[in-house]
Amino acid sequence: MKELHLICNAHLDPVWQWDWNEGATAALATFYAACEIAEEYDYIFCHNEALLYEFVETYDPALFERIKGLVKAGKWHIMGGWYVQPDCNIPSGEGFIRQIESGLTYFKEKFGVIPTAAVNFDSFGHTQGLVQILSKCGYSGYICCRPMPEFNPFSANYMEWKGFDDSSVKVARFDDLTIYTNDLGEAVNAVKRKMQPWDKAGEEIAFALWGVGNHGGGASRKDLAELAVFMEEQAEAGVHVFHSTPEAFFAASTPKAEWNDALQPCFVKCYTSIARLKRRYAELENKLLMTEKICAYADAEGVYDYNFEAFDDAQKRMAMVQFHDVLSGTCIIEGEKSSMQKLDYALELLDKEFTKA
């Protein structure tokens, strides 16, 4: 190995074993800490999920402005670009596109950036239809962590992923004991362990996901200080270790293997749970597309003024409920209840516009 890209993140589920409100609070705390450390240390903090940035913009505008400054300075990287990390099995193709659209539109408007490497660290398997969608939405790389080797060992962890239409993206399945995180103060040990599979595969360019998580966290001063020493030691051994981004890794590397199927299976049994929410989600997905059509037609006929705000609001609620710990069926009861409220709210918005049209 000659080059190791360190990708710092703070994996944060906005809902799971907690509800959305606590997820918003965790986002504020995590982003505040990330700002403090980024202003003090020379490293790059990478984070995705437009929803979390919206939380900060809404509840702490001053913090949001600090983040914008760090993004311009290259010390904070907008990663992934989607609205949340969705379930990557249940949504329709159009549902995935709306997920991506909501995220990319937000990041372009607020930060002037458009990511080209998608990340869904935690989603429970990935349909092959995603390849074509990713490619046509401008993505060239995709990082995931599931399915784990016990579900599907694959021939390699870094592959050219082929779609049904022969489109392709580079996909890196990152497998490790702590997946995308490390315990507080254990970054160096985690990175050393995460280097080993790449070395074993004979890869000259690799990356390692690090940062405290789940439920927020990110870099710590202790970890950054110890990583600086580790980088110097590796430089003496001929390995360039540096803080980086998913885009930089994919631009510098080429996979040797190829995959022509879905990235499956993973956690199959969760897909039989919370069926009521799954049915309501499907209802919203269909209602959104049908209502858009009739309202666009009525607007063209001059008998209705298209309500962009209502449709954007409904689409974002749909994108929120696509979250992998909600739509797949692994969240607590409070998460299910509040997610149902979001679906019902979106359906009510659409029903009003449908009736007007």
CSV table of C-alpha atoms in Angstrom, one decimal:
chain,number,residue,atom,x,y,z
A,1,MET,CA,0.0,0.0,0.0
A,2,LYS,CA,1.3,3.4,-1.0
A,3,GLU,CA,-1.6,5.7,-0.2
A,4,LEU,CA,-4.3,5.6,2.6
A,5,HIS,CA,-7.2,8.1,2.5
A,6,LEU,CA,-8.6,8.8,6.0
A,7,ILE,CA,-12.2,9.7,5.8
A,8,CYS,CA,-13.5,11.2,9.1
A,9,ASN,CA,-17.3,11.0,9.7
A,10,ALA,CA,-19.7,11.0,12.5
A,11,HIS,CA,-22.4,8.5,11.5
A,12,LEU,CA,-25.6,9.8,13.0
A,13,ASP,CA,-29.0,8.1,12.6
A,14,PRO,CA,-31.7,10.9,12.9
A,15,VAL,CA,-34.1,8.2,14.2
A,16,TRP,CA,-33.6,4.6,15.4
A,17,GLN,CA,-33.5,3.8,19.1
A,18,TRP,CA,-34.6,7.4,19.6
A,19,ASP,CA,-37.0,9.7,17.9
A,20,TRP,CA,-36.5,12.4,15.3
A,21,ASN,CA,-36.3,15.3,17.9
A,22,GLU,CA,-33.4,13.6,19.7
A,23,GLY,CA,-31.8,13.0,16.4
A,24,ALA,CA,-31.9,16.8,15.7
A,25,THR,CA,-30.4,17.5,19.1
A,26,ALA,CA,-27.6,15.0,18.4
A,27,ALA,CA,-26.9,16.7,15.0
A,28,LEU,CA,-26.6,20.1,16.7
A,29,ALA,CA,-24.1,18.7,19.3
A,30,THR,CA,-22.1,16.8,16.7
A,31,PHE,CA,-21.8,19.6,14.2
A,32,TYR,CA,-20.9,22.1,17.0
A,33,ALA,CA,-18.1,19.8,18.2
A,34,ALA,CA,-16.9,19.2,14.6
A,35,CYS,CA,-16.7,23.0,14.0
A,36,GLU,CA,-14.7,23.5,17.2
A,37,ILE,CA,-12.2,20.9,16.2
A,38,ALA,CA,-12.0,21.8,12.5
A,39,GLU,CA,-11.2,25.3,13.4
A,40,GLU,CA,-8.4,24.0,15.7
A,41,TYR,CA,-6.9,21.1,13.7
A,42,ASP,CA,-5.8,20.6,10.1
A,43,TYR,CA,-8.1,17.8,9.0
A,44,ILE,CA,-11.3,17.3,6.9
A,45,PHE,CA,-14.7,16.4,8.5
A,46,CYS,CA,-17.0,14.6,6.1
A,47,HIS,CA,-20.7,14.5,6.5
A,48,ASN,CA,-23.8,13.7,4.4
A,49,GLU,CA,-27.6,13.8,4.8
A,50,ALA,CA,-29.2,17.2,3.9
A,51,LEU,CA,-31.8,16.7,6.6
A,52,LEU,CA,-29.2,17.1,9.4
A,53,TYR,CA,-28.0,20.3,7.8
A,54,GLU,CA,-31.6,21.6,7.7
A,55,PHE,CA,-31.9,20.8,11.4
A,56,VAL,CA,-28.8,23.0,12.0
A,57,GLU,CA,-30.0,25.8,9.7
A,58,THR,CA,-33.4,25.9,11.5
A,59,TYR,CA,-32.3,25.6,15.1
A,60,ASP,CA,-28.8,27.2,15.1
A,61,PRO,CA,-28.3,29.7,12.2
A,62,ALA,CA,-25.0,30.9,13.7
A,63,LEU,CA,-23.6,27.3,13.7
A,64,PHE,CA,-24.8,26.9,10.1
A,65,GLU,CA,-22.8,29.9,9.0
A,66,ARG,CA,-19.7,28.5,10.6
A,67,ILE,CA,-20.2,25.3,8.7
A,68,LYS,CA,-20.5,27.2,5.4
A,69,GLY,CA,-17.2,28.9,6.2
A,70,LEU,CA,-15.5,25.6,6.8
A,71,VAL,CA,-16.9,24.1,3.6
A,72,LYS,CA,-15.5,27.1,1.6
A,73,ALA,CA,-12.1,26.6,3.4
A,74,GLY,CA,-12.0,22.9,2.4
A,75,LYS,CA,-12.0,21.7,6.0
A,76,TRP,CA,-15.6,20.4,6.0
A,77,HIS,CA,-16.7,18.2,3.1
A,78,ILE,CA,-20.3,17.7,2.0
A,79,MET,CA,-20.4,13.9,1.6
A,80,GLY,CA,-22.9,11.8,-0.3
A,81,GLY,CA,-25.4,14.4,-1.1
A,82,TRP,CA,-28.6,12.5,-0.4
A,83,TYR,CA,-31.4,13.7,1.9
A,84,VAL,CA,-30.9,10.8,4.3
A,85,GLN,CA,-29.3,7.3,4.1
A,86,PRO,CA,-32.4,5.5,2.8
A,87,ASP,CA,-33.5,1.9,2.7
A,88,CYS,CA,-32.1,0.8,-0.7
A,89,ASN,CA,-34.6,-2.0,-1.4
A,90,ILE,CA,-38.2,-0.8,-1.0
A,91,PRO,CA,-38.4,2.6,-2.8
A,92,SER,CA,-39.2,2.7,-6.5
A,93,GLY,CA,-36.7,4.0,-8.9
A,94,GLU,CA,-38.5,7.4,-8.9
A,95,GLY,CA,-38.5,7.3,-5.1
A,96,PHE,CA,-34.7,7.0,-5.2
A,97,ILE,CA,-34.4,9.8,-7.7
A,98,ARG,CA,-36.5,12.1,-5.4
A,99,GLN,CA,-34.3,11.2,-2.5
A,100,ILE,CA,-31.2,12.3,-4.4
A,101,GLU,CA,-32.9,15.3,-5.9
A,102,SER,CA,-34.0,16.7,-2.5
A,103,GLY,CA,-30.4,16.3,-1.2
A,104,LEU,CA,-28.5,17.6,-4.1
A,105,THR,CA,-30.8,20.6,-4.6
A,106,TYR,CA,-30.3,21.6,-1.0
A,107,PHE,CA,-26.5,21.2,-1.0
A,108,LYS,CA,-26.2,23.1,-4.3
A,109,GLU,CA,-28.4,26.0,-3.1
A,110,LYS,CA,-26.9,26.3,0.4
A,111,PHE,CA,-23.2,25.4,-0.2
A,112,GLY,CA,-22.7,25.5,-3.9
A,113,VAL,CA,-21.4,21.9,-4.1
A,114,ILE,CA,-22.6,18.7,-5.8
A,115,PRO,CA,-21.0,15.5,-4.5
A,116,THR,CA,-20.0,12.8,-7.0
A,117,ALA,CA,-19.5,9.9,-4.5
A,118,ALA,CA,-22.6,8.6,-2.8
A,119,VAL,CA,-22.5,6.9,0.6
A,120,ASN,CA,-25.0,4.6,2.3
A,121,PHE,CA,-22.9,3.1,5.1
A,122,ASP,CA,-25.8,1.6,7.0
A,123,SER,CA,-28.4,0.6,4.5
A,124,PHE,CA,-29.4,-3.1,4.5
A,125,GLY,CA,-28.4,-4.2,1.0
A,126,HIS,CA,-28.6,-2.4,-2.3
A,127,THR,CA,-30.7,-3.1,-5.3
A,128,GLN,CA,-28.8,-3.4,-8.7
A,129,GLY,CA,-31.2,-0.8,-10.2
A,130,LEU,CA,-29.3,1.8,-8.1
A,131,VAL,CA,-26.3,1.6,-10.5
A,132,GLN,CA,-28.2,3.2,-13.4
A,133,ILE,CA,-29.7,5.8,-11.1
A,134,LEU,CA,-26.4,6.7,-9.5
A,135,SER,CA,-24.6,6.9,-12.9
A,136,LYS,CA,-27.2,9.1,-14.5
A,137,CYS,CA,-27.4,11.4,-11.5
A,138,GLY,CA,-23.7,12.1,-11.9
A,139,TYR,CA,-22.2,9.7,-9.4
A,140,SER,CA,-19.0,7.8,-10.2
A,141,GLY,CA,-18.4,6.1,-6.8
A,142,TYR,CA,-20.5,4.5,-4.0
A,143,ILE,CA,-19.5,3.5,-0.5
A,144,CYS,CA,-21.5,1.0,1.6
A,145,CYS,CA,-20.8,-1.3,4.5
A,146,ARG,CA,-23.5,-3.9,4.1
A,147,PRO,CA,-24.1,-6.8,3.4
A,148,MET,CA,-21.4,-8.0,5.7
A,149,PRO,CA,-19.2,-11.0,4.7
A,150,GLU,CA,-21.3,-13.4,6.8
A,151,PHE,CA,-24.3,-12.6,4.5
A,152,ASN,CA,-22.3,-12.3,1.2
A,153,PRO,CA,-18.5,-12.6,1.1
A,154,PHE,CA,-18.2,-11.1,-2.5
A,155,SER,CA,-15.1,-11.7,-4.6
A,156,ALA,CA,-13.6,-8.4,-3.5
A,157,ASN,CA,-14.5,-5.3,-1.4
A,158,TYR,CA,-13.7,-2.9,-4.2
A,159,MET,CA,-15.4,-3.5,-7.5
A,160,GLU,CA,-16.8,-2.0,-10.7
A,161,TRP,CA,-20.6,-2.4,-10.0
A,162,LYS,CA,-22.5,-3.0,-13.3
A,163,GLY,CA,-26.2,-2.0,-13.7
A,164,PHE,CA,-28.9,-3.5,-15.9
A,165,ASP,CA,-28.2,-1.1,-18.7
A,166,ASP,CA,-24.5,-1.7,-18.6
A,167,SER,CA,-23.9,1.5,-16.7
A,168,SER,CA,-21.4,1.3,-13.8
A,169,VAL,CA,-20.0,2.9,-10.7
A,170,LYS,CA,-17.1,2.1,-8.5
A,171,VAL,CA,-18.4,0.5,-5.3
A,172,ALA,CA,-16.4,0.0,-2.1
A,173,ARG,CA,-17.9,-2.3,0.5
A,174,PHE,CA,-16.1,-1.3,3.7
A,175,ASP,CA,-16.0,-4.2,6.2
A,176,ASP,CA,-14.6,-4.0,9.7
A,177,LEU,CA,-15.4,-4.8,13.3
A,178,THR,CA,-16.5,-1.2,13.9
A,179,ILE,CA,-17.6,-0.5,10.3
A,180,TYR,CA,-17.6,3.3,9.8
A,181,THR,CA,-16.6,4.2,13.3
A,182,ASN,CA,-14.1,3.8,16.1
A,183,ASP,CA,-14.3,4.0,19.9
A,184,LEU,CA,-13.2,7.3,21.5
A,185,GLY,CA,-9.4,7.4,21.5
A,186,GLU,CA,-9.1,4.3,19.4
A,187,ALA,CA,-8.7,5.8,15.9
A,188,VAL,CA,-5.2,4.7,15.3
A,189,ASN,CA,-5.8,1.1,16.3
A,190,ALA,CA,-9.0,1.0,14.2
A,191,VAL,CA,-7.2,2.5,11.1
A,192,LYS,CA,-4.4,-0.1,11.5
A,193,ARG,CA,-6.9,-2.9,11.5
A,194,LYS,CA,-8.9,-1.4,8.6
A,195,MET,CA,-5.7,-1.2,6.4
A,196,GLN,CA,-5.2,-5.0,6.6
A,197,PRO,CA,-7.9,-6.2,4.1
A,198,TRP,CA,-6.6,-3.7,1.5
A,199,ASP,CA,-3.0,-4.9,2.0
A,200,LYS,CA,-4.1,-8.5,1.8
A,201,ALA,CA,-5.9,-7.8,-1.6
A,202,GLY,CA,-2.7,-6.1,-2.9
A,203,GLU,CA,-4.3,-2.7,-3.3
A,204,GLU,CA,-1.9,0.2,-3.5
A,205,ILE,CA,-4.6,2.8,-2.7
A,206,ALA,CA,-7.0,2.4,0.2
A,207,PHE,CA,-9.3,4.3,2.5
A,208,ALA,CA,-10.4,4.0,6.1
A,209,LEU,CA,-13.6,5.3,7.7
A,210,TRP,CA,-13.0,6.7,11.2
A,211,GLY,CA,-14.7,8.9,13.8
A,212,VAL,CA,-16.8,8.2,16.9
A,213,GLY,CA,-20.3,7.0,16.3
A,214,ASN,CA,-23.2,5.9,16.3
A,215,HIS,CA,-25.5,8.7,17.4
A,216,GLY,CA,-23.0,11.4,16.5
A,217,GLY,CA,-19.5,12.0,17.6
A,218,GLY,CA,-16.8,12.4,14.9
A,219,ALA,CA,-13.2,13.4,15.6
A,220,SER,CA,-11.6,13.9,19.0
A,221,ARG,CA,-8.5,15.9,19.9
A,222,LYS,CA,-6.8,12.8,21.2
A,223,ASP,CA,-7.5,10.8,18.0
A,224,LEU,CA,-6.2,13.6,15.8
A,225,ALA,CA,-3.0,14.0,17.8
A,226,GLU,CA,-2.3,10.3,17.7
A,227,LEU,CA,-3.2,10.1,14.0
A,228,ALA,CA,-0.6,12.8,13.3
A,229,VAL,CA,2.1,10.6,14.8
A,230,PHE,CA,0.8,7.6,12.9
A,231,MET,CA,1.0,9.5,9.6
A,232,GLU,CA,4.7,10.4,10.3
A,233,GLU,CA,5.5,6.7,11.1
A,234,GLN,CA,3.8,5.5,8.0
A,235,ALA,CA,5.6,8.1,5.8
A,236,GLU,CA,8.9,6.7,7.0
A,237,ALA,CA,7.6,3.2,5.8
A,238,GLY,CA,6.7,4.7,2.4
A,239,VAL,CA,2.9,5.0,2.9
A,240,HIS,CA,1.3,8.3,2.4
A,241,VAL,CA,-1.5,8.6,5.0
A,242,PHE,CA,-3.6,11.8,4.8
A,243,HIS,CA,-7.1,13.3,5.6
A,244,SER,CA,-9.2,12.9,2.5
A,245,THR,CA,-12.7,12.6,1.0
A,246,PRO,CA,-14.6,9.8,-0.9
A,247,GLU,CA,-14.3,11.7,-4.2
A,248,ALA,CA,-10.5,11.9,-3.8
A,249,PHE,CA,-10.2,8.2,-3.1
A,250,PHE,CA,-12.4,7.2,-6.1
A,251,ALA,CA,-10.5,9.6,-8.4
A,252,ALA,CA,-7.2,8.1,-7.4
A,253,SER,CA,-8.1,4.4,-7.6
A,254,THR,CA,-9.4,1.8,-10.0
A,255,PRO,CA,-11.1,-1.5,-8.9
A,256,LYS,CA,-9.7,-4.7,-10.2
A,257,ALA,CA,-12.9,-6.8,-9.8
A,258,GLU,CA,-16.4,-6.5,-11.2
A,259,TRP,CA,-19.9,-7.2,-9.8
A,260,ASN,CA,-23.0,-7.8,-11.9
A,261,ASP,CA,-25.8,-8.3,-9.3
A,262,ALA,CA,-27.5,-6.7,-6.3
A,263,LEU,CA,-25.5,-6.2,-3.1
A,264,GLN,CA,-27.6,-8.6,-1.2
A,265,PRO,CA,-28.8,-10.1,1.2
A,266,CYS,CA,-28.8,-8.4,4.5
A,267,PHE,CA,-31.2,-8.4,7.6
A,268,VAL,CA,-33.9,-10.0,5.5
A,269,LYS,CA,-36.4,-10.6,8.4
A,270,CYS,CA,-36.7,-6.9,9.3
A,271,TYR,CA,-38.5,-6.4,6.0
A,272,THR,CA,-41.5,-8.3,7.3
A,273,SER,CA,-41.9,-5.8,10.2
A,274,ILE,CA,-43.8,-2.5,10.6
A,275,ALA,CA,-45.9,-3.4,7.5
A,276,ARG,CA,-48.5,-0.7,8.2
A,277,LEU,CA,-45.8,2.0,7.6
A,278,LYS,CA,-44.5,0.3,4.5
A,279,ARG,CA,-48.0,0.3,3.0
A,280,ARG,CA,-48.5,4.0,3.9
A,281,TYR,CA,-45.1,4.8,2.4
A,282,ALA,CA,-46.2,3.2,-0.9
A,283,GLU,CA,-49.4,5.1,-0.8
A,284,LEU,CA,-47.5,8.4,-0.5
A,285,GLU,CA,-45.1,7.6,-3.2
A,286,ASN,CA,-47.9,6.9,-5.7
A,287,LYS,CA,-50.0,9.9,-4.4
A,288,LEU,CA,-47.1,12.2,-5.0
A,289,LEU,CA,-46.5,11.2,-8.6
A,290,MET,CA,-50.2,11.1,-9.5
A,291,THR,CA,-50.9,14.5,-7.9
A,292,GLU,CA,-47.9,16.1,-9.6
A,293,LYS,CA,-49.3,15.0,-13.0
A,294,ILE,CA,-52.8,16.3,-12.5
A,295,CYS,CA,-51.6,19.6,-11.0
A,296,ALA,CA,-49.1,20.1,-13.7
A,297,TYR,CA,-51.9,19.6,-16.3
A,298,ALA,CA,-54.2,22.0,-14.5
A,299,ASP,CA,-51.5,24.6,-14.2
A,300,ALA,CA,-50.9,24.3,-18.0
A,301,GLU,CA,-54.6,24.8,-18.6
A,302,GLY,CA,-54.5,28.0,-16.5
A,303,VAL,CA,-57.0,26.9,-13.8
A,304,TYR,CA,-54.5,26.2,-11.0
A,305,ASP,CA,-51.3,27.7,-9.7
A,306,TYR,CA,-48.7,25.0,-9.1
A,307,ASN,CA,-47.8,24.9,-5.4
A,308,PHE,CA,-44.1,24.2,-5.5
A,309,GLU,CA,-43.7,24.7,-1.7
A,310,ALA,CA,-46.4,22.0,-0.9
A,311,PHE,CA,-44.9,19.5,-3.3
A,312,ASP,CA,-41.3,20.1,-2.0
A,313,ASP,CA,-42.6,19.7,1.6
A,314,ALA,CA,-44.4,16.4,0.8
A,315,GLN,CA,-41.3,15.1,-1.1
A,316,LYS,CA,-39.0,15.8,1.8
A,317,ARG,CA,-41.4,14.0,4.2
A,318,MET,CA,-41.3,11.0,1.8
A,319,ALA,CA,-37.5,11.2,1.7
A,320,MET,CA,-37.3,11.3,5.5
A,321,VAL,CA,-39.4,8.1,5.9
A,322,GLN,CA,-37.2,6.3,3.4
A,323,PHE,CA,-34.6,6.3,6.1
A,324,HIS,CA,-33.2,2.8,6.4
A,325,ASP,CA,-34.1,2.3,10.1
A,326,VAL,CA,-37.7,3.4,9.5
A,327,LEU,CA,-38.7,1.9,6.1
A,328,SER,CA,-37.0,-1.4,6.6
A,329,GLY,CA,-38.5,-1.8,10.0
A,330,THR,CA,-35.9,-1.5,12.7
A,331,CYS,CA,-36.8,1.6,14.7
A,332,ILE,CA,-38.5,1.9,18.1
A,333,ILE,CA,-42.3,2.5,18.4
A,334,GLU,CA,-41.9,6.3,18.9
A,335,GLY,CA,-40.0,6.4,15.6
A,336,GLU,CA,-42.7,4.5,13.8
A,337,LYS,CA,-45.4,6.7,15.2
A,338,SER,CA,-43.8,10.0,14.3
A,339,SER,CA,-42.8,8.7,10.9
A,340,MET,CA,-46.5,7.7,10.3
A,341,GLN,CA,-47.4,11.3,11.2
A,342,LYS,CA,-45.0,12.6,8.6
A,343,LEU,CA,-46.6,10.3,6.0
A,344,ASP,CA,-50.1,11.4,6.9
A,345,TYR,CA,-49.0,15.1,6.9
A,346,ALA,CA,-47.6,14.7,3.4
A,347,LEU,CA,-50.7,12.9,2.2
A,348,GLU,CA,-52.9,15.7,3.5
A,349,LEU,CA,-50.9,18.3,1.7
A,350,LEU,CA,-51.2,16.4,-1.6
A,351,ASP,CA,-54.9,15.8,-1.1
A,352,LYS,CA,-55.5,19.6,-0.8
A,353,GLU,CA,-53.6,20.2,-4.1
A,354,PHE,CA,-55.3,17.3,-5.8
A,355,THR,CA,-58.7,18.6,-4.9
A,356,LYS,CA,-57.8,22.2,-6.1
A,357,ALA,CA,-56.6,20.9,-9.4
